[in-house]
mmCIF file of C-alpha atoms in Angstrom:
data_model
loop_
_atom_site.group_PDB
_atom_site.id
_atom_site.type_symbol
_atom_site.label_atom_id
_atom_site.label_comp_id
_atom_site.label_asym_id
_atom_site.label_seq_id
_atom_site.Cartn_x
_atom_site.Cartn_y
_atom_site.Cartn_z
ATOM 1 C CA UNK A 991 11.409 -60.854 -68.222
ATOM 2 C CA UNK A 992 9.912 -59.914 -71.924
ATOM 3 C CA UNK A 993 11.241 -56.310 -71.076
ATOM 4 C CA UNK A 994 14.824 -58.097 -70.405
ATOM 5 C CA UNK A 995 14.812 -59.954 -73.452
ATOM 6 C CA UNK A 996 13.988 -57.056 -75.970
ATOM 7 C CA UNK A 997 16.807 -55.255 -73.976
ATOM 8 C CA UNK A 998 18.938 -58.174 -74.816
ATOM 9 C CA UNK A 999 18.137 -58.535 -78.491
ATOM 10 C CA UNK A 1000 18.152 -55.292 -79.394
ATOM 11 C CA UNK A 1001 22.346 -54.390 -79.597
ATOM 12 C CA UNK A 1002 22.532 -57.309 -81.850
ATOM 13 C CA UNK A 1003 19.880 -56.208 -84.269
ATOM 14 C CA UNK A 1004 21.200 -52.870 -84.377
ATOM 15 C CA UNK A 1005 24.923 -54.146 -84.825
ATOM 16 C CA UNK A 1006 23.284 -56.689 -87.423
ATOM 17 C CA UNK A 1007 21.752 -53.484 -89.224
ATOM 18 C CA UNK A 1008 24.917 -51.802 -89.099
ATOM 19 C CA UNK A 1009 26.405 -54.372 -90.922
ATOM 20 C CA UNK A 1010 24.443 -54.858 -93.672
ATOM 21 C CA UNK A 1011 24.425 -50.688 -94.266
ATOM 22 C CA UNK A 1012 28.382 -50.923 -94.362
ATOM 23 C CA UNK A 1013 27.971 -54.048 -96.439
ATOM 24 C CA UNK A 1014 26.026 -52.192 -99.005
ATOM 25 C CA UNK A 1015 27.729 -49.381 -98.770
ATOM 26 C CA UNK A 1016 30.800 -50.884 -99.741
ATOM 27 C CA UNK A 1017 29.104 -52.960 -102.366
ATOM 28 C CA UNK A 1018 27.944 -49.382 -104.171
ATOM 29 C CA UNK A 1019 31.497 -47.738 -104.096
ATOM 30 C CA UNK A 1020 33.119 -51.115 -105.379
ATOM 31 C CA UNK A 1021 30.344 -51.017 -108.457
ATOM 32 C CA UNK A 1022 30.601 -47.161 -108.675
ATOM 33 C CA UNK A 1023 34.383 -47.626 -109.102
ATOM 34 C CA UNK A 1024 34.923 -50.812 -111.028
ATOM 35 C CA UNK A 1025 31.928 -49.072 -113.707
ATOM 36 C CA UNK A 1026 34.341 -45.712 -113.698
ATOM 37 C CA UNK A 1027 37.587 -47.659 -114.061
ATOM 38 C CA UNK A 1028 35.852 -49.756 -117.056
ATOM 39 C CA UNK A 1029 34.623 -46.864 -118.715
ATOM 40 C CA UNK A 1030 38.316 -44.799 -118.251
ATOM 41 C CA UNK A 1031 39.640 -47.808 -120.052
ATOM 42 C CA UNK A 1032 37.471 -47.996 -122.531
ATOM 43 C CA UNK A 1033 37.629 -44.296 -123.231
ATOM 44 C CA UNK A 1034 41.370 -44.203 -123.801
ATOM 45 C CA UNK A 1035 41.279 -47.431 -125.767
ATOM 46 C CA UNK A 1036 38.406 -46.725 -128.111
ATOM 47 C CA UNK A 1037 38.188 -42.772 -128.922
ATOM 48 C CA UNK A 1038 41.508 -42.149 -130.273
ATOM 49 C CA UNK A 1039 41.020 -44.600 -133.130
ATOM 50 C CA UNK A 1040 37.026 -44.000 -133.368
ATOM 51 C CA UNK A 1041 37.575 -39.841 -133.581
ATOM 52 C CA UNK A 1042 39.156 -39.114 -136.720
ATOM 53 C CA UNK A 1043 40.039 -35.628 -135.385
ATOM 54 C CA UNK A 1044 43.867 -34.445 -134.945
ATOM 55 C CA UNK A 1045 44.379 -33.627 -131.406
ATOM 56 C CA UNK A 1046 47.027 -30.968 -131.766
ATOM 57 C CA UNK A 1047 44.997 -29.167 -134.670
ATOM 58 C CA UNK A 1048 44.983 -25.704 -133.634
ATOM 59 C CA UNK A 1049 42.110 -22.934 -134.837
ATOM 60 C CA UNK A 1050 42.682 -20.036 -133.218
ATOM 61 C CA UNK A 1051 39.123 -18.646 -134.199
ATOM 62 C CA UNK A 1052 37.512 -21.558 -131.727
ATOM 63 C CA UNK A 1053 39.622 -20.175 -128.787
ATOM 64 C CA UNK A 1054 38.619 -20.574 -125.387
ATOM 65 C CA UNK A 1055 34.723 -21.784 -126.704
ATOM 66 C CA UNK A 1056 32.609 -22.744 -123.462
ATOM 67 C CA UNK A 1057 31.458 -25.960 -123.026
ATOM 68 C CA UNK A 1058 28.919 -26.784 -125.806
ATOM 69 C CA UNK A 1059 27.450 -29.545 -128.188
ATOM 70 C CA UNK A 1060 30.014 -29.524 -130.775
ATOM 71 C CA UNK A 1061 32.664 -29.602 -127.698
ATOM 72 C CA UNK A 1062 31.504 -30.588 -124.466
ATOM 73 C CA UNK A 1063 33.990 -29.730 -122.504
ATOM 74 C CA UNK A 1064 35.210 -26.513 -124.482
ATOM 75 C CA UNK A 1065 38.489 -25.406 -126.667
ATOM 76 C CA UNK A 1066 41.765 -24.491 -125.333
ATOM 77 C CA UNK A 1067 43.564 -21.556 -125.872
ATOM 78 C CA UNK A 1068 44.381 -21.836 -129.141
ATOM 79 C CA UNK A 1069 41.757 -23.463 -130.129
ATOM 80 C CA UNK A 1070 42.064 -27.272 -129.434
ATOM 81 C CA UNK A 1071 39.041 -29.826 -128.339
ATOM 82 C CA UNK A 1072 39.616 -30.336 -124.906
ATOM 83 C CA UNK A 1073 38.088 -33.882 -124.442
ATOM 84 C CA UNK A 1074 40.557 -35.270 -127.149
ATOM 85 C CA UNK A 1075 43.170 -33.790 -125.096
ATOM 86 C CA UNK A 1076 41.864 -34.868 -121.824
ATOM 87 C CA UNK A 1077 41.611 -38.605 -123.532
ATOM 88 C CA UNK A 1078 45.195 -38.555 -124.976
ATOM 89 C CA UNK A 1079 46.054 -37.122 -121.954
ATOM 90 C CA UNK A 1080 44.309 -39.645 -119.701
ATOM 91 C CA UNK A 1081 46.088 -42.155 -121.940
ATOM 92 C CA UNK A 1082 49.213 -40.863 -121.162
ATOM 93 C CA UNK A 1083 49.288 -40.662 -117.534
ATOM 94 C CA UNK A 1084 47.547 -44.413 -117.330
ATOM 95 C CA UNK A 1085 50.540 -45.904 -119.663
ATOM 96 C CA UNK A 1086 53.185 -43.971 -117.051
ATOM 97 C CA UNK A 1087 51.368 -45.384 -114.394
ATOM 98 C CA UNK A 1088 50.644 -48.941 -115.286
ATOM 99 C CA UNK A 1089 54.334 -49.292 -116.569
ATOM 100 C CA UNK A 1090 56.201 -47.797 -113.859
ATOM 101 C CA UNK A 1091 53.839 -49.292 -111.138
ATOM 102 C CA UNK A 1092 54.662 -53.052 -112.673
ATOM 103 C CA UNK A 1093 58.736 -52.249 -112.457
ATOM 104 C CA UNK A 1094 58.179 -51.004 -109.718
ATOM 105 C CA UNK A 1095 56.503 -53.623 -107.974
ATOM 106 C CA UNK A 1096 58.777 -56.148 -109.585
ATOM 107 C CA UNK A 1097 61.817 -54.171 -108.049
ATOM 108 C CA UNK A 1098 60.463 -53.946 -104.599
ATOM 109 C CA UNK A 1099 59.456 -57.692 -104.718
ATOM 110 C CA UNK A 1100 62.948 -58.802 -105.653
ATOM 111 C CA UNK A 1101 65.014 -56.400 -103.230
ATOM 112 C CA UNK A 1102 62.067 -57.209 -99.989
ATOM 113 C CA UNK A 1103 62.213 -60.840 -100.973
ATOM 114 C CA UNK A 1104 65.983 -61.397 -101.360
ATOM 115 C CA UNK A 1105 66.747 -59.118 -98.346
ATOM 116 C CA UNK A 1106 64.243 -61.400 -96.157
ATOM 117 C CA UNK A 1107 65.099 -64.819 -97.257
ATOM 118 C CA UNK A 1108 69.010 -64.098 -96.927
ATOM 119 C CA UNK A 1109 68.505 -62.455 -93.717
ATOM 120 C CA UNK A 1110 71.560 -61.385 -91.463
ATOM 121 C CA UNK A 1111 74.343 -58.327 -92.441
ATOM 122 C CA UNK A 1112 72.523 -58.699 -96.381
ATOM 123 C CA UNK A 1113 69.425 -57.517 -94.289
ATOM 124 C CA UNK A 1114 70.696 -55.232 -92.508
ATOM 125 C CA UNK A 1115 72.660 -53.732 -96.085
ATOM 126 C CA UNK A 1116 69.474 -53.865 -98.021
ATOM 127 C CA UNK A 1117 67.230 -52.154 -95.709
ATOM 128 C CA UNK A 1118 69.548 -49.157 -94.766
ATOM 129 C CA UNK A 1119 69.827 -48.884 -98.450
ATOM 130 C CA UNK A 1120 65.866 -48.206 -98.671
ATOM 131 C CA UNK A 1121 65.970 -46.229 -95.280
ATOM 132 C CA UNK A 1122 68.712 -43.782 -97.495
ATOM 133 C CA UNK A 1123 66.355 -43.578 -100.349
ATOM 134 C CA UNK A 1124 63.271 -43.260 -98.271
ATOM 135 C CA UNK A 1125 65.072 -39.939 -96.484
ATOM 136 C CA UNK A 1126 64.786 -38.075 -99.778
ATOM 137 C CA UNK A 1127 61.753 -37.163 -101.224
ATOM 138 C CA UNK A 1128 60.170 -38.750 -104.236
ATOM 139 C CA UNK A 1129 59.484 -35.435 -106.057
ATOM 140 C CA UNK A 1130 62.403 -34.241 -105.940
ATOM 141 C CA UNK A 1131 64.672 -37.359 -106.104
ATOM 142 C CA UNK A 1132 61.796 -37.905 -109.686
ATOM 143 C CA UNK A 1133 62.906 -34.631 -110.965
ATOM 144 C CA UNK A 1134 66.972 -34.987 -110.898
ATOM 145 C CA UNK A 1135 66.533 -38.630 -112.660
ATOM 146 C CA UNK A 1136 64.451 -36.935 -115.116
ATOM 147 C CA UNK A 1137 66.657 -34.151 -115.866
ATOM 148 C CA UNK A 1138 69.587 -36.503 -117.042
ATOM 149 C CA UNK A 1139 67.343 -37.507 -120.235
ATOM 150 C CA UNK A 1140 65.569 -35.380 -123.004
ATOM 151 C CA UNK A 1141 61.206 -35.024 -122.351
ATOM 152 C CA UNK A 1142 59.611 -38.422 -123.056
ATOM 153 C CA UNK A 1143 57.287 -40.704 -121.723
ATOM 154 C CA UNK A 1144 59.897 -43.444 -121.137
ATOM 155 C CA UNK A 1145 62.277 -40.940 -118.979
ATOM 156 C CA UNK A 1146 59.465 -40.390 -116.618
ATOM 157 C CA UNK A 1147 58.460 -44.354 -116.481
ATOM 158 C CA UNK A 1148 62.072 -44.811 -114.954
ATOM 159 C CA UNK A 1149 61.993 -41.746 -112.826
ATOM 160 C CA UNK A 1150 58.254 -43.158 -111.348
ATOM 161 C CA UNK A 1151 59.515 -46.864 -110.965
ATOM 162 C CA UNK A 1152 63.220 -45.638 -109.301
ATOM 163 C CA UNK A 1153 61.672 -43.831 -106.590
ATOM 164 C CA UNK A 1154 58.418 -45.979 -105.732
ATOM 165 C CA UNK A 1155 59.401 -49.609 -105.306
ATOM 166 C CA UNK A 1156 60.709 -48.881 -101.744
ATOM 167 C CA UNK A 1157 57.246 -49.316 -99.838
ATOM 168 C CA UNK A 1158 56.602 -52.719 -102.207
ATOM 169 C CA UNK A 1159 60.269 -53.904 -100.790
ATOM 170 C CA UNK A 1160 59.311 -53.171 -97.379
ATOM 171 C CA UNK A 1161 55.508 -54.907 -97.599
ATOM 172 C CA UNK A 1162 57.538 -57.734 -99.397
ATOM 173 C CA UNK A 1163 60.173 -58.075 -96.269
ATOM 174 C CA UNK A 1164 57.714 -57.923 -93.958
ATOM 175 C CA UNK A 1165 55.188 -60.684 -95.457
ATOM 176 C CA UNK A 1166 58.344 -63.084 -96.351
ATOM 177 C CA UNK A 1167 60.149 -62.439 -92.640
ATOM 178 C CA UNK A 1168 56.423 -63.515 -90.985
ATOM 179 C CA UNK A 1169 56.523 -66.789 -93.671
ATOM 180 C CA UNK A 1170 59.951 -68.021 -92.929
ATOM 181 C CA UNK A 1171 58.397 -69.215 -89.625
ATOM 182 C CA UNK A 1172 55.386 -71.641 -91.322
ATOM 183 C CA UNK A 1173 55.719 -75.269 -91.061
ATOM 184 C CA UNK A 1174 55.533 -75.274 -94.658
ATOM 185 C CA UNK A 1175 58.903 -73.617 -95.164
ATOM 186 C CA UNK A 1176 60.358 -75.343 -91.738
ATOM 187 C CA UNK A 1177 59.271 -79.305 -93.762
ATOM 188 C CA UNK A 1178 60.833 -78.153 -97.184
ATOM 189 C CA UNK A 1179 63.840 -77.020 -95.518
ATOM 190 C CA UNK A 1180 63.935 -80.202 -93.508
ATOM 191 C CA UNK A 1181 64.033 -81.953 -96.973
ATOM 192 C CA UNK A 1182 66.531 -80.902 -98.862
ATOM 193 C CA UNK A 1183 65.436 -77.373 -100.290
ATOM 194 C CA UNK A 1184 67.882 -75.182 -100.952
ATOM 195 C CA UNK A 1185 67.607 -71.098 -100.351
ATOM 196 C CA UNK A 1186 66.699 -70.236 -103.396
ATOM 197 C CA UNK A 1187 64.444 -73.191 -104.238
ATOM 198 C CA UNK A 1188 62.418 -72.358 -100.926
ATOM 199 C CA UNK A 1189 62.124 -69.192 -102.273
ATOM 200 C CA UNK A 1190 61.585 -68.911 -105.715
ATOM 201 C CA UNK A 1191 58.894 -72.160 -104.820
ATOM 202 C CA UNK A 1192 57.301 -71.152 -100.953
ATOM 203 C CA UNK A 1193 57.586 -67.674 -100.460
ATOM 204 C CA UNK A 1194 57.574 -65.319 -103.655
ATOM 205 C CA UNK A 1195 54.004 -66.913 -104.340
ATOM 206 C CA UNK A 1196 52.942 -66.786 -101.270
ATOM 207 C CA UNK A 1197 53.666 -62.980 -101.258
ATOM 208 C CA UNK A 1198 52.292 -62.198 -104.871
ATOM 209 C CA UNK A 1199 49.018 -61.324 -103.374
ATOM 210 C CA UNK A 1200 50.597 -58.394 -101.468
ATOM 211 C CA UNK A 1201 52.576 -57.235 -104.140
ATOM 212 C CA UNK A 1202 49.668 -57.076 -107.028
ATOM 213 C CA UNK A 1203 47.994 -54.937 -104.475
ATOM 214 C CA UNK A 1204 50.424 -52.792 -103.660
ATOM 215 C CA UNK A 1205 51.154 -52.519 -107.558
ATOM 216 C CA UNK A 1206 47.538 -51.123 -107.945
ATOM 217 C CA UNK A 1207 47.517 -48.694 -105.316
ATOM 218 C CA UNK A 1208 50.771 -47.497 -106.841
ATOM 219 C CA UNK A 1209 48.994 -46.889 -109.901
ATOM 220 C CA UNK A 1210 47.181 -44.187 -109.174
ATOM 221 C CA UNK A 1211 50.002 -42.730 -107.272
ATOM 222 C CA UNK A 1212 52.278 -43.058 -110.032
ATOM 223 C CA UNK A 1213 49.561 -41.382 -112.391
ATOM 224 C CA UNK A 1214 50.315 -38.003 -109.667
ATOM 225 C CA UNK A 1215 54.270 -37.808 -109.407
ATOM 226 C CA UNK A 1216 53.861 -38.111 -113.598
ATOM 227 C CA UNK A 1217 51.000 -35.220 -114.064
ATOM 228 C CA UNK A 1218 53.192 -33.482 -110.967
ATOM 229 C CA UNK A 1219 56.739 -33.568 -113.287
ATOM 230 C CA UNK A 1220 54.562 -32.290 -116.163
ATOM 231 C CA UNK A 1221 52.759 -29.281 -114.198
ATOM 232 C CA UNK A 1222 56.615 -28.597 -113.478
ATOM 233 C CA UNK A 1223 57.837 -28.435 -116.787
ATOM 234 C CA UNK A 1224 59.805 -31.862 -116.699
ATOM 235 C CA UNK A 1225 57.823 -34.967 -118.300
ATOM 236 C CA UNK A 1226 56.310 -34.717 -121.438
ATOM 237 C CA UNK A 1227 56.799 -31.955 -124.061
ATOM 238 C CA UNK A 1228 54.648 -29.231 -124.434
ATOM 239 C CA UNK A 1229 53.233 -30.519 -127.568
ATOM 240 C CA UNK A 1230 52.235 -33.954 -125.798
ATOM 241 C CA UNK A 1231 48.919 -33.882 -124.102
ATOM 242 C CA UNK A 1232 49.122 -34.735 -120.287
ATOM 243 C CA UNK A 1233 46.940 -34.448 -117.541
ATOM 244 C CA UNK A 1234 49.824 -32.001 -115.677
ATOM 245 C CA UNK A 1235 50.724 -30.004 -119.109
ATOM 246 C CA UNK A 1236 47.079 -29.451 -119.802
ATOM 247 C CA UNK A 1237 46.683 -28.146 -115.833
ATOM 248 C CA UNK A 1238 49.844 -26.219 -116.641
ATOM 249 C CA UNK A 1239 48.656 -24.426 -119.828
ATOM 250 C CA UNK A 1240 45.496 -23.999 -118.507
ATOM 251 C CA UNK A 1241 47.044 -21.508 -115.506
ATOM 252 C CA UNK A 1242 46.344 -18.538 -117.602
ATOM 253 C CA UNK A 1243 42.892 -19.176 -118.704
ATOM 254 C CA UNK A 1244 41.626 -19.817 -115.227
ATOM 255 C CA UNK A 1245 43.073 -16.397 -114.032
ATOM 256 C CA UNK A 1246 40.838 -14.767 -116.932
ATOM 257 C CA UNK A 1247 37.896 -16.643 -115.692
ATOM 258 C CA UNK A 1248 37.935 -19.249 -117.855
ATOM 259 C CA UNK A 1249 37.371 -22.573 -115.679
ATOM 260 C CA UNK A 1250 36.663 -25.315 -118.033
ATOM 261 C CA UNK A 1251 40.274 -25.961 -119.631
ATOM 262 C CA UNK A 1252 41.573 -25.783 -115.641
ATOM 263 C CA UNK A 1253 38.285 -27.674 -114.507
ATOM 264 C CA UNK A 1254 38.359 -30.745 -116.768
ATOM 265 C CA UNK A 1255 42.114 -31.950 -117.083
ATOM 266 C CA UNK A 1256 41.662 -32.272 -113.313
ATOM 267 C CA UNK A 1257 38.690 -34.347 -112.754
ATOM 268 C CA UNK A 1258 40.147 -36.468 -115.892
ATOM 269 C CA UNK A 1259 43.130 -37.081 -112.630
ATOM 270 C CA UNK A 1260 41.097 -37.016 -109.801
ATOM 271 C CA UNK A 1261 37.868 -39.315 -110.659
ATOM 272 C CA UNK A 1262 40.109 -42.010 -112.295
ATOM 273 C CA UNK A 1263 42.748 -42.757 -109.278
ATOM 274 C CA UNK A 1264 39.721 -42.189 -106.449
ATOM 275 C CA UNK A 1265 38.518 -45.260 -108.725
ATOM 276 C CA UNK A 1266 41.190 -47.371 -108.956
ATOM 277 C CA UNK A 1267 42.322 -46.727 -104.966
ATOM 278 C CA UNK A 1268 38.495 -47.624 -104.134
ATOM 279 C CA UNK A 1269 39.255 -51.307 -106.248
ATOM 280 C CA UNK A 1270 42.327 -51.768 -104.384
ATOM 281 C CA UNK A 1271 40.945 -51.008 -101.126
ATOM 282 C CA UNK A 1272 38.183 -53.727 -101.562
ATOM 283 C CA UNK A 1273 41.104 -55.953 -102.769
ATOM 284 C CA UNK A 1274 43.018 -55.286 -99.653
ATOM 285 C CA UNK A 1275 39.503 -55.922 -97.472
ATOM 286 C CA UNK A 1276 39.277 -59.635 -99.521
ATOM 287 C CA UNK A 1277 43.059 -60.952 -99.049
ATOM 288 C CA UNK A 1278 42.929 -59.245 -95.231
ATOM 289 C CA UNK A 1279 40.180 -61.060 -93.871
ATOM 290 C CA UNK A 1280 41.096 -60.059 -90.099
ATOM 291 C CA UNK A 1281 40.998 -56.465 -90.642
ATOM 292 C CA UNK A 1282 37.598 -57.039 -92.741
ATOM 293 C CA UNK A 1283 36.212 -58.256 -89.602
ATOM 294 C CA UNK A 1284 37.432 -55.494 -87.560
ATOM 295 C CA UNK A 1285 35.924 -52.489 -89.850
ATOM 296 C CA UNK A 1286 32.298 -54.564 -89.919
ATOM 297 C CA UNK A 1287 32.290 -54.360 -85.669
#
């Protein structure tokens, strides 16, 4: 019988012991993230106006330094400090991203909610509308709205936000279709409530969770299709730093063996969004609590 009962117990203290390793494993990349996101911010808020040093001043006799004390992470080709460039750049690509993500989100919110409280041939409408703009992709649909205006920042805002609110709009229908069933919704119909009031009062907060997390995972994904139009040619001037026009420039240098001005700009792109995607997928974990159950089995 004692050899029964240790065979018994044990599962559970291994599946116990599982749980608390994927506990605290998830606890380090949340902290690991949220300190990588705070110091990204922090970065691109406080270094521009801290360094008094001109980001586009050019001396061609520092070209293509290696990384050293008086730059750590090198010169450019003609001659440039490439962390300023990497922290205007990072600015950059965070204000596209933030921006467009938050019109985009607000786009998709409207159209999903609308779509689902309405219901019937405004439904239908609506969604074959998104299924149309779904069929082409984002890259290129990004790069013919962004040819219509002159290089900017704001031109490549709009091109982000027009071609990303379509998986918000669906997330939105979705949560808002499941929600017109509640009692909640059922009793202020029953009293009075019109369509809109129902709504603008019941459902759109109900669904805000949803959307603020699909807003941040669209961040970092916005934060790519912007450094992507740049690498092409079709963002930001030349002149501007960017994440994607410092890759871009850097093309040449890395075929001659110099890595750093190829190296850097990069991990400026990847090591922020990895960040902010790891903060939205504990996010996701805390307002899902079903499907946090499921990944702790």
């Amino acid at each position: 019988m004692a050899d029964l009962t240790l065979t018994k117990d044990a599962p559970s203290r291994t599946w116990r012991s599982h749980g608390r390793t994927r506990r605290s494993t998830r606890t380090v990349r949340v902290t690991a993230s949220a300190v990588i996101v705070a110091a990204t911010v922090l970065a691109v808020l406080v270094v521009p106006p801290v360094v008094q040093l001109d980001e586009q001043a050019i001396d061609l006799a520092l070209k293509l330094r290696p990384p050293s004390l008086a730059h750590p992470f090198g010169t450019d080709d003609v001659g440039r400090d490439l962390l300023l460039r990497c922290v205007y750049g990072l600015r950059v690509s965070l204000l596209v991203g933030l921006v467009a993500a938050l019109v985009a989100t607000v786009i998709g919110t409207a159209v999903g909610a609308a779509a689902a409280a309405f219901g019937g041939w405004t439904d239908r409408i609506v969604m074959r509308l998104v299924d149309t703009f779904s069929s082409v992709p984002h890259l290129l649909l990004g790069i013919f709205i962004v040819a219509m205006f002159r290089p900017g920042v704001w031109p490549v805002i709009v091109s982000v936000a027009l071609t990303h609110w379509l998986s918000t709009a669906r997330i939105v229908r979705s949560e808002v279709l499941s929600l017109r069933s509640r009692p909640f919704v059922d009793a202020a119909v029953s009293g009075g409530a019109s369509r809109w009031r129902v709504t603008a009062r019941h459902l759109l907060p109900a669904v805000l969770p949803q959307a603020g997390l699909a807003a941040v995972l669209m961040v970092p994904h916005a934060m790519w299709h912007e450094s992507a139009l740049s690498f092409l040619g079709l963002g930001l001037p030349t002149h501007q730093a960017s994440l994607g026009t410092l890759v871009q420039t850097a093309r040449g240098s890395l075929l001659a063996g110099d890595w750093w001005p190829t190296l850097f700009p990069g991990l400026f792109l990847i090591v922020p969004t990895l960040a902010i995607a790891g903060l939205a997928g504990a996010w996701r974990e805390r307002i899902n609590p079903r499907r946090r159950s499921e990944l702790m089995l």
